[in-house]
Short mmCIF file of C-alpha atoms in Angstrom, two decimals:
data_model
loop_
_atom_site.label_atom_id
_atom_site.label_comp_id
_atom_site.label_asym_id
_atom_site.label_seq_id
_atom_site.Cartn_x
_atom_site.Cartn_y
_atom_site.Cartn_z
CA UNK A 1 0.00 0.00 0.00
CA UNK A 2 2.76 2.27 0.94
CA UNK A 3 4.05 1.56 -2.70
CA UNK A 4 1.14 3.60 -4.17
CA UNK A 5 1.49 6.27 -2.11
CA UNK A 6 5.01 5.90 -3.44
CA UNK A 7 3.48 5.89 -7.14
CA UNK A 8 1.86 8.95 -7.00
CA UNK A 9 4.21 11.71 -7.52
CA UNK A 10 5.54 9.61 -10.84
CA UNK A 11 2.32 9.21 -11.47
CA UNK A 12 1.20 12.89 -11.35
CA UNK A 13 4.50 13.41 -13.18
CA UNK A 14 3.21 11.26 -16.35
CA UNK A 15 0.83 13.79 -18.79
CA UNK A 16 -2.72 12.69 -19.96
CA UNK A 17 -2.49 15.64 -22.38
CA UNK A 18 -1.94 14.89 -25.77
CA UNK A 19 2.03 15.93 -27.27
CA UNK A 20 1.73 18.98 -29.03
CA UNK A 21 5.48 19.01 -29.71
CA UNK A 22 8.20 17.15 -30.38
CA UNK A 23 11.38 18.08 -30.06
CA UNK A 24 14.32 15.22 -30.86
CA UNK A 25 12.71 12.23 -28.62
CA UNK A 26 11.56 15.20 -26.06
CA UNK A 27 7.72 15.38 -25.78
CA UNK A 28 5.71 18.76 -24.78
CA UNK A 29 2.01 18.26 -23.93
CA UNK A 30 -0.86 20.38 -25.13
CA UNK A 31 -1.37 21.57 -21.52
CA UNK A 32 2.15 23.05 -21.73
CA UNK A 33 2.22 24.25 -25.27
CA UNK A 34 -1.07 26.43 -24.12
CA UNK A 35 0.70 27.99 -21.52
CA UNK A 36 3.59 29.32 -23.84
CA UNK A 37 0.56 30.73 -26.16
CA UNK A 38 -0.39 32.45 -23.63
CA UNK A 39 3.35 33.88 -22.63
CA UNK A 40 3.35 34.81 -25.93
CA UNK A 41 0.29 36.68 -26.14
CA UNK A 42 0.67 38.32 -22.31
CA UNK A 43 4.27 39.74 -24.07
CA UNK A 44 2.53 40.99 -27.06
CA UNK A 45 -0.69 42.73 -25.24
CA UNK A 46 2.12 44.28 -22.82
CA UNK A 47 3.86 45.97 -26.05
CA UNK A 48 0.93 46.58 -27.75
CA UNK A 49 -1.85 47.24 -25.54
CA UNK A 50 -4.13 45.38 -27.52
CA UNK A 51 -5.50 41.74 -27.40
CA UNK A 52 -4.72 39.04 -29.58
CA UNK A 53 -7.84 36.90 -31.24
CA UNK A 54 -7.33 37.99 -34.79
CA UNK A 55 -5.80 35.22 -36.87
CA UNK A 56 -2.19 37.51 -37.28
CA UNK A 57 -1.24 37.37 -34.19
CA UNK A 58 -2.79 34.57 -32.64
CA UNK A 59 -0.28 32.79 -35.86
CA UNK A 60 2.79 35.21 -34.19
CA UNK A 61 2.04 34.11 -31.02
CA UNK A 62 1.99 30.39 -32.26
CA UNK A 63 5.27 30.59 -33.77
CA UNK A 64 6.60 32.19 -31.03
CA UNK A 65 5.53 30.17 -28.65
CA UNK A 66 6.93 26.98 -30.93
CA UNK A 67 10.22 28.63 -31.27
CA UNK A 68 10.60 28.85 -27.42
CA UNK A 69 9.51 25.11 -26.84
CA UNK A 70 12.10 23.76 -29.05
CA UNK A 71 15.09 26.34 -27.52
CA UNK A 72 14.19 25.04 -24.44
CA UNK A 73 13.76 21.18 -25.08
CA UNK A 74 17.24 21.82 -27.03
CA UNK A 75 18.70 23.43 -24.09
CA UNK A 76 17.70 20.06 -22.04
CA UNK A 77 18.72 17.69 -24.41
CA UNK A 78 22.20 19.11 -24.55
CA UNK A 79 22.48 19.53 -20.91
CA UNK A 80 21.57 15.63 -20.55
CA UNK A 81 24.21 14.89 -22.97
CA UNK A 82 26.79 16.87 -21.15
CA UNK A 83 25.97 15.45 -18.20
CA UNK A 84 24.89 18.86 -16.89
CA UNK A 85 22.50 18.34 -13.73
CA UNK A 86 21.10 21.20 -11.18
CA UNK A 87 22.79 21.21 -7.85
CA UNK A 88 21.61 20.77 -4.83
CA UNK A 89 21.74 24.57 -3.64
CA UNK A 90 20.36 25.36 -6.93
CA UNK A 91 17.58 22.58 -6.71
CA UNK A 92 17.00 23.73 -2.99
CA UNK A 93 16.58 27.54 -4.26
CA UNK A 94 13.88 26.59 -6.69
CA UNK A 95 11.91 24.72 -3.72
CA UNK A 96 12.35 27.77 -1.75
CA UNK A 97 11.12 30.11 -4.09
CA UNK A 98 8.25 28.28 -4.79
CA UNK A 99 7.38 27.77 -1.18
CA UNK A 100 8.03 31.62 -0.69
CA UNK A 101 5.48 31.93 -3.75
CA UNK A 102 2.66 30.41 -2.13
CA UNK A 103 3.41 32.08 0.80
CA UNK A 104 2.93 35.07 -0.28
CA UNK A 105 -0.39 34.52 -2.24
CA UNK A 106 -1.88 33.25 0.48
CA UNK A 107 -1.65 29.77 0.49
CA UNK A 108 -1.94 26.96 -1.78
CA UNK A 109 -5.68 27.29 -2.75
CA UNK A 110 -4.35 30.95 -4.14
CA UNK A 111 -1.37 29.35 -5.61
CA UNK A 112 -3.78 27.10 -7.66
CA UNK A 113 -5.60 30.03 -8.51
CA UNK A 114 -2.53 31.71 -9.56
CA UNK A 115 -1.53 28.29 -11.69
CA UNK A 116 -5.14 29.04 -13.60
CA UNK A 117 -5.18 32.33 -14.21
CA UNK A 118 -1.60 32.08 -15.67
CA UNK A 119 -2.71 28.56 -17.56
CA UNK A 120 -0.10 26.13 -15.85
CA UNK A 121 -0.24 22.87 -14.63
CA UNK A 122 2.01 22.66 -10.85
CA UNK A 123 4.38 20.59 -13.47
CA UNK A 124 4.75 23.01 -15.87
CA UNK A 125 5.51 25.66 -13.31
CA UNK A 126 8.11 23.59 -12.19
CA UNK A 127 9.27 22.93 -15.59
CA UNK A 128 9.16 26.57 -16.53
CA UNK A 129 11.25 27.81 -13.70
CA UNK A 130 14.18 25.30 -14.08
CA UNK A 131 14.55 26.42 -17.58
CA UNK A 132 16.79 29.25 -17.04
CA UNK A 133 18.95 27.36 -14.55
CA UNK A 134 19.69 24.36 -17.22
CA UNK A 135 20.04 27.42 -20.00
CA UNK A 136 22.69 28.87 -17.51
CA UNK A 137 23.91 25.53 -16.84
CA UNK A 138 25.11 25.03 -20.36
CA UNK A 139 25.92 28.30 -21.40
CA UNK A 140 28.42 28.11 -18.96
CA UNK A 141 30.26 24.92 -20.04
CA UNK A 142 29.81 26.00 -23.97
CA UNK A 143 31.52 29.26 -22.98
CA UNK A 144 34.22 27.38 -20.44
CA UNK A 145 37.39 28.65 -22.56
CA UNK A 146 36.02 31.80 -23.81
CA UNK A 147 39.49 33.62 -22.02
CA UNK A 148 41.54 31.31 -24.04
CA UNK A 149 39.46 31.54 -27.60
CA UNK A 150 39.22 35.13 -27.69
CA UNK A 151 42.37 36.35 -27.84
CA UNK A 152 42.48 40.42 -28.23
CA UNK A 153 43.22 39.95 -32.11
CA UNK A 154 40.30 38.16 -32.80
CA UNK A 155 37.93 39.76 -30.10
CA UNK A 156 39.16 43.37 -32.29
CA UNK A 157 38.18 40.79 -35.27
CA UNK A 158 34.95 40.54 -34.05
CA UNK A 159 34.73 43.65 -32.91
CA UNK A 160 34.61 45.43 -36.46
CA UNK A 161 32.91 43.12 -38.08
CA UNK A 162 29.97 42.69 -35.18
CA UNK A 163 30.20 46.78 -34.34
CA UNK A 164 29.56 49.95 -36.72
CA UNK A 165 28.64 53.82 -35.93
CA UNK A 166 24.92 54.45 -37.92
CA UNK A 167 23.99 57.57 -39.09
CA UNK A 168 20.82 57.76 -41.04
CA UNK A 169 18.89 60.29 -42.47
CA UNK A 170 14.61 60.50 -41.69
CA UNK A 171 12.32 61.76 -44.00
CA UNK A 172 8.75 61.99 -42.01
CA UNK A 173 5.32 60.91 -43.23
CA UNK A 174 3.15 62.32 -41.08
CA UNK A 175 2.10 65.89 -39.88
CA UNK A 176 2.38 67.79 -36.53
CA UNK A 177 -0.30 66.18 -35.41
CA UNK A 178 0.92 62.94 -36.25
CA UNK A 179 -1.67 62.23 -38.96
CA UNK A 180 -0.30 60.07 -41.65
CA UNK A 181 0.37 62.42 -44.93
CA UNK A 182 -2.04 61.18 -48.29
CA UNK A 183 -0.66 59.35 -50.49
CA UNK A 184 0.41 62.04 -52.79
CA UNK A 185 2.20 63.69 -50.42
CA UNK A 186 4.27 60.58 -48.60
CA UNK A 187 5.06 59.79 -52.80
CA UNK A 188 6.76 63.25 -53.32
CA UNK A 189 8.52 62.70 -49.79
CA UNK A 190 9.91 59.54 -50.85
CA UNK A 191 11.35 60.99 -54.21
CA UNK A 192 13.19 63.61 -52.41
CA UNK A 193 14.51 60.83 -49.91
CA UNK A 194 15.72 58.95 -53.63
CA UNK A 195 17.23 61.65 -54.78
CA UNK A 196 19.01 62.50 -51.73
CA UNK A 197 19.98 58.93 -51.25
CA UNK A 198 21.82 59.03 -54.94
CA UNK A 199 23.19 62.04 -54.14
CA UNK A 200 25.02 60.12 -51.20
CA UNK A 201 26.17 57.66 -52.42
CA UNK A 202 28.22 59.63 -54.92
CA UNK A 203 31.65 59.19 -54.47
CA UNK A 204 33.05 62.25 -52.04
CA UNK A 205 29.41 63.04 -51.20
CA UNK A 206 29.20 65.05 -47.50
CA UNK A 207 26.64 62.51 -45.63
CA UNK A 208 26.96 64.53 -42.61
CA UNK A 209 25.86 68.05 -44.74
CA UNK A 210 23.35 66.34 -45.81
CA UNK A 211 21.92 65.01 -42.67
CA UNK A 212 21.82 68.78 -41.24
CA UNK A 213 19.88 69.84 -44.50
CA UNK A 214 17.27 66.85 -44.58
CA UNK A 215 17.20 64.87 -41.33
CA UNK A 216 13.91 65.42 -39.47
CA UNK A 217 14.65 63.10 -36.56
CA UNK A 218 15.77 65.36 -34.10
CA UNK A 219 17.73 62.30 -32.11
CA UNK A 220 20.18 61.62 -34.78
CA UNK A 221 22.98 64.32 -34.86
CA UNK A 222 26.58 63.01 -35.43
CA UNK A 223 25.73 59.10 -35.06
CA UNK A 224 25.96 56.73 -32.92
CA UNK A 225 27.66 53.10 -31.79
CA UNK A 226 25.82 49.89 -32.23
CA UNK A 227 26.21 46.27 -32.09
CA UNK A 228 24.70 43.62 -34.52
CA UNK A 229 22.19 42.48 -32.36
CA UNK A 230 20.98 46.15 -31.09
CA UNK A 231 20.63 46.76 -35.05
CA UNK A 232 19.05 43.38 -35.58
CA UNK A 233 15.91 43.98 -33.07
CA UNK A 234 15.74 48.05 -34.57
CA UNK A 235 12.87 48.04 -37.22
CA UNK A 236 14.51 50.44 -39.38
CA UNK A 237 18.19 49.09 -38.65
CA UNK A 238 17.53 45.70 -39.64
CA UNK A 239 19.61 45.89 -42.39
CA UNK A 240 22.48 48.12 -41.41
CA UNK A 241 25.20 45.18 -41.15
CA UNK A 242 24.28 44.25 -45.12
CA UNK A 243 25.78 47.50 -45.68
CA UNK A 244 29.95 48.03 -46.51
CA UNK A 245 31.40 50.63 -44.13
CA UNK A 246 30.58 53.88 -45.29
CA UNK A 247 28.42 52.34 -47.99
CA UNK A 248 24.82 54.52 -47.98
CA UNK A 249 21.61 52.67 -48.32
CA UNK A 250 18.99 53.02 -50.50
CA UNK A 251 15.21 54.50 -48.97
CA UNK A 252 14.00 52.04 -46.01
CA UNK A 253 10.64 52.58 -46.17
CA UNK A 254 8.51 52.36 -42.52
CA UNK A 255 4.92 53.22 -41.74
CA UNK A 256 5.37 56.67 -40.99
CA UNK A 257 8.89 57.87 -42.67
CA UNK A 258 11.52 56.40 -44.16
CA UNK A 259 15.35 56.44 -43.66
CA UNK A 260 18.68 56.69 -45.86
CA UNK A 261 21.62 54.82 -43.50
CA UNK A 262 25.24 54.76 -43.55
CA UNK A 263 27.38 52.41 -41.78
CA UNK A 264 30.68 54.07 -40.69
CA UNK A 265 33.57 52.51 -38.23
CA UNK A 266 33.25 52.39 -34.82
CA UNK A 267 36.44 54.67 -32.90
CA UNK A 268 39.40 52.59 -31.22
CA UNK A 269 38.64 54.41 -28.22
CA UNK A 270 35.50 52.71 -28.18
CA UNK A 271 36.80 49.38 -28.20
CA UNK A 272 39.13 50.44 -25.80
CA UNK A 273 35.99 51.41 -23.23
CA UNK A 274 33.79 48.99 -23.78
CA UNK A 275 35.81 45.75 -24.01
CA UNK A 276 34.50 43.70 -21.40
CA UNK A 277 31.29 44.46 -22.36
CA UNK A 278 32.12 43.17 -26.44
CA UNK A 279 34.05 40.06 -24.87
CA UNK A 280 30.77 39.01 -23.45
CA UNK A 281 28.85 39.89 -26.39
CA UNK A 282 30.76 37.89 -28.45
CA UNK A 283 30.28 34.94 -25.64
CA UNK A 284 26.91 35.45 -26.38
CA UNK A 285 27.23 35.17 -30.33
CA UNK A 286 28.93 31.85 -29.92
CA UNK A 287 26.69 30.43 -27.83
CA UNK A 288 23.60 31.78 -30.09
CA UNK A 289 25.70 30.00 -32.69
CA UNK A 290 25.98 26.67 -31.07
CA UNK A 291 22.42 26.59 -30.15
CA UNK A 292 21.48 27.62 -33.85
CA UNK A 293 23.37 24.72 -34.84
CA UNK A 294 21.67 22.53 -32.44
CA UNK A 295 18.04 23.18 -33.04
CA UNK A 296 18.90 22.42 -36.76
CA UNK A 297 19.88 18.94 -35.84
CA UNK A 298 16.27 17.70 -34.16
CA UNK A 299 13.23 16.71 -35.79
CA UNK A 300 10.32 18.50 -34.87
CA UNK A 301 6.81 17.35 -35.46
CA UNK A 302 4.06 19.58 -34.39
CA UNK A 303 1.01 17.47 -33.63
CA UNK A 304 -2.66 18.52 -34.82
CA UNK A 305 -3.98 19.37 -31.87
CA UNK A 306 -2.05 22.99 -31.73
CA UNK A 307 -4.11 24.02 -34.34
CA UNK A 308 -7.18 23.25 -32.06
CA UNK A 309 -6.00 25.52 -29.35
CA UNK A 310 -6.21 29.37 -30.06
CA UNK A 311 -6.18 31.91 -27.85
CA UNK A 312 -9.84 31.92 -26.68
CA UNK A 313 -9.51 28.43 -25.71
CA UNK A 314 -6.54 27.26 -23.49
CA UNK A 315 -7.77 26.68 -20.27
CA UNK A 316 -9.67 23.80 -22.05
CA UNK A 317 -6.34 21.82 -22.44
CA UNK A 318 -4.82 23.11 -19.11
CA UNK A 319 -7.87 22.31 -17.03
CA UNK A 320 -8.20 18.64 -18.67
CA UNK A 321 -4.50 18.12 -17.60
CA UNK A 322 -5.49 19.03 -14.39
CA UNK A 323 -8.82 17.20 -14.06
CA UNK A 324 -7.02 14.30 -15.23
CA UNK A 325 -4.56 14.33 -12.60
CA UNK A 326 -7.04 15.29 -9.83
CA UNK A 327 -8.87 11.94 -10.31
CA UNK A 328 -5.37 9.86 -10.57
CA UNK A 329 -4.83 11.29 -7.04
CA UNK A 330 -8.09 10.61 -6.13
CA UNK A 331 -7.99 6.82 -7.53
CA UNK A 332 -4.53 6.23 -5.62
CA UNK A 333 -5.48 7.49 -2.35
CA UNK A 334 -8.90 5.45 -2.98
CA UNK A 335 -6.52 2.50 -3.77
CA UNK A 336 -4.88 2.75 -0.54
CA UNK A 337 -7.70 3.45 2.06
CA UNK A 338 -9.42 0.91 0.56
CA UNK A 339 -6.02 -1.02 1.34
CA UNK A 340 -5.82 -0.08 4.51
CA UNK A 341 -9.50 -0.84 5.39
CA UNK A 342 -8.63 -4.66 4.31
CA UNK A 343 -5.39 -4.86 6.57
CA UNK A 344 -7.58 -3.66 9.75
#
């Protein structure tokens, strides 16, 4: 009898939700793939301030929430094949915050209520919160002999080719009032912008006169240093690096203006400043690297049932997962009085 009792927490453990997702021979249940719809869509409203039912961005927030999935899986796959395990102290830290999180919300009835409300199982919570230990845990043995690797010719290597200076000149598109300009008007902006674009790109052409004659962003005076990745998540920057040094783009066309860049070499002295901080940049380019490598190795089959869940419907899947394990609880513990009742 005590067996079962024994049982229950592997039990509990095991998911009557159907996979979802499959990462390598790693299996993610429908009851957590809702969750990380959710995550997805609690990021988005936050940025946005609006909610997410249309088709878009519930398909965003599916792809997102995908994408996340397998980095994690990935993360614990490679960590098993390392041999990379949580400590104790780390293990014991989890169980303490936890503890202090029910605490706190008033109990464990309100901790359920918090699990609802934020679409988790207790087993996904888990689950979630370990993730950035095991991420840690292996970004610190894939970047072991970064010291060694980086040496301070290839770390200025990287350096230029990772860092540039941007200047950039903005043509606007709307009016005081922040209307968006017809059609007509936003056409005859944009053939300026052309024109001034060819007209930099000249050979000898003064970029800097011409920013002070055309440039209506008020922000942008004698340029400024950024890396790659600051570029890569900057709308209108996005394409910066595909750019020579001190080659001048073409137009880039946004919603309400559009921009004429120039990539231009970042200053020693800048290097010079700021090299700790492009030593662990580059850390985390390798290890971006390694795990883009990685996640192109595993299969991933994304079952039919995440095209059943939407936004308007998750706590379907999360409460079944918890139903389900409700009445296993229920059945054990029935199991054993019923056990115990027979010894007496």
């Amino acid at each position: 009898c005590l067996s079962l009792l024994m049982l229950l927490p592997l039990l509990t453990g095991c998911s009557p939700s159907p996979t979802a997702v499959t990462v390598g021979d790693r299996e993610v249940d429908a009851s957590e793939y809702a969750f990380y719809l959710h995550f997805n869509r609690i990021s988005t409203e936050e940025e946005s301030g609006t909610l997410l039912y249309d088709e878009e961005d519930t398909r965003l927030a599916r792809e997102a929430a995908i994408e996340q999935i397998i980095t994690n899986e990935v993360v614990r796959i490679k960590c098993e094949e390392f041999e990379l395990e949580l400590s104790k102290a780390q293990k014991t830290a989890l169980a303490e915050a936890k503890d202090n999180l029910v605490e706190a919300l008033g109990g464990t009835a309100a901790y359920l209520e918090y699990l609802n409300q934020s679409y988790l199982t207790d087993r996904a919570y888990d689950k979630f919160q370990e993730n950035a230990y095991y991420s840690q845990l292996l970004y610190d043995y894939m970047t072991r002999d970064s010291q060694s690797f980086y040496t301070d010719e290839s770390l200025r290597k990287y350096f230029g080719s990772h860092y540039a200076t941007v200047k950039y000149i903005y043509f606007n598109f709307t009016d005081e009032d922040g209307n968006l300009l017809d059609r007509e008007a936003r056409e005859g902006i944009l053939d300026t912008a052309s024109a001034v674009a060819e007209s930099a790109q000249q050979d000898g052409a003064d970029f800097d006169a011409l920013m002070v004659e055309y440039n209506e962003d008020l922000s942008m005076t004698g340029g400024f240093p950024i890396s790659k990745l600051e570029a890569a998540s900057t709308e209108h920057l996005t394409t910066l690096f595909d750019l020579e040094e001190n080659q001048v783009s073409d137009p880039i066309v946004m919603a309400d203006g559009c921009y004429i860049l120039k990539r231009s070499p970042v200053s020693a002295s800048y290097y010079d400043e700021n090299q700790r901080d492009i030593f662990l940049a580059a850390c985390n380019d390798r290890f971006e690297e390694s795990m883009a490598q990685w996640k192109s190795e595993y299969a991933v089959k994304v079952a039919k049932v995440v095209d059943k869940i939407n936004l308007s419907n998750l706590s379907e899947y999360v409460k079944k997962q918890q139903k389900a394990v409700h009445l296993l609880r229920q059945s054990v513990c029935r199991i054993y009085c019923q056990s115990e009742e027979g010894v007496k």
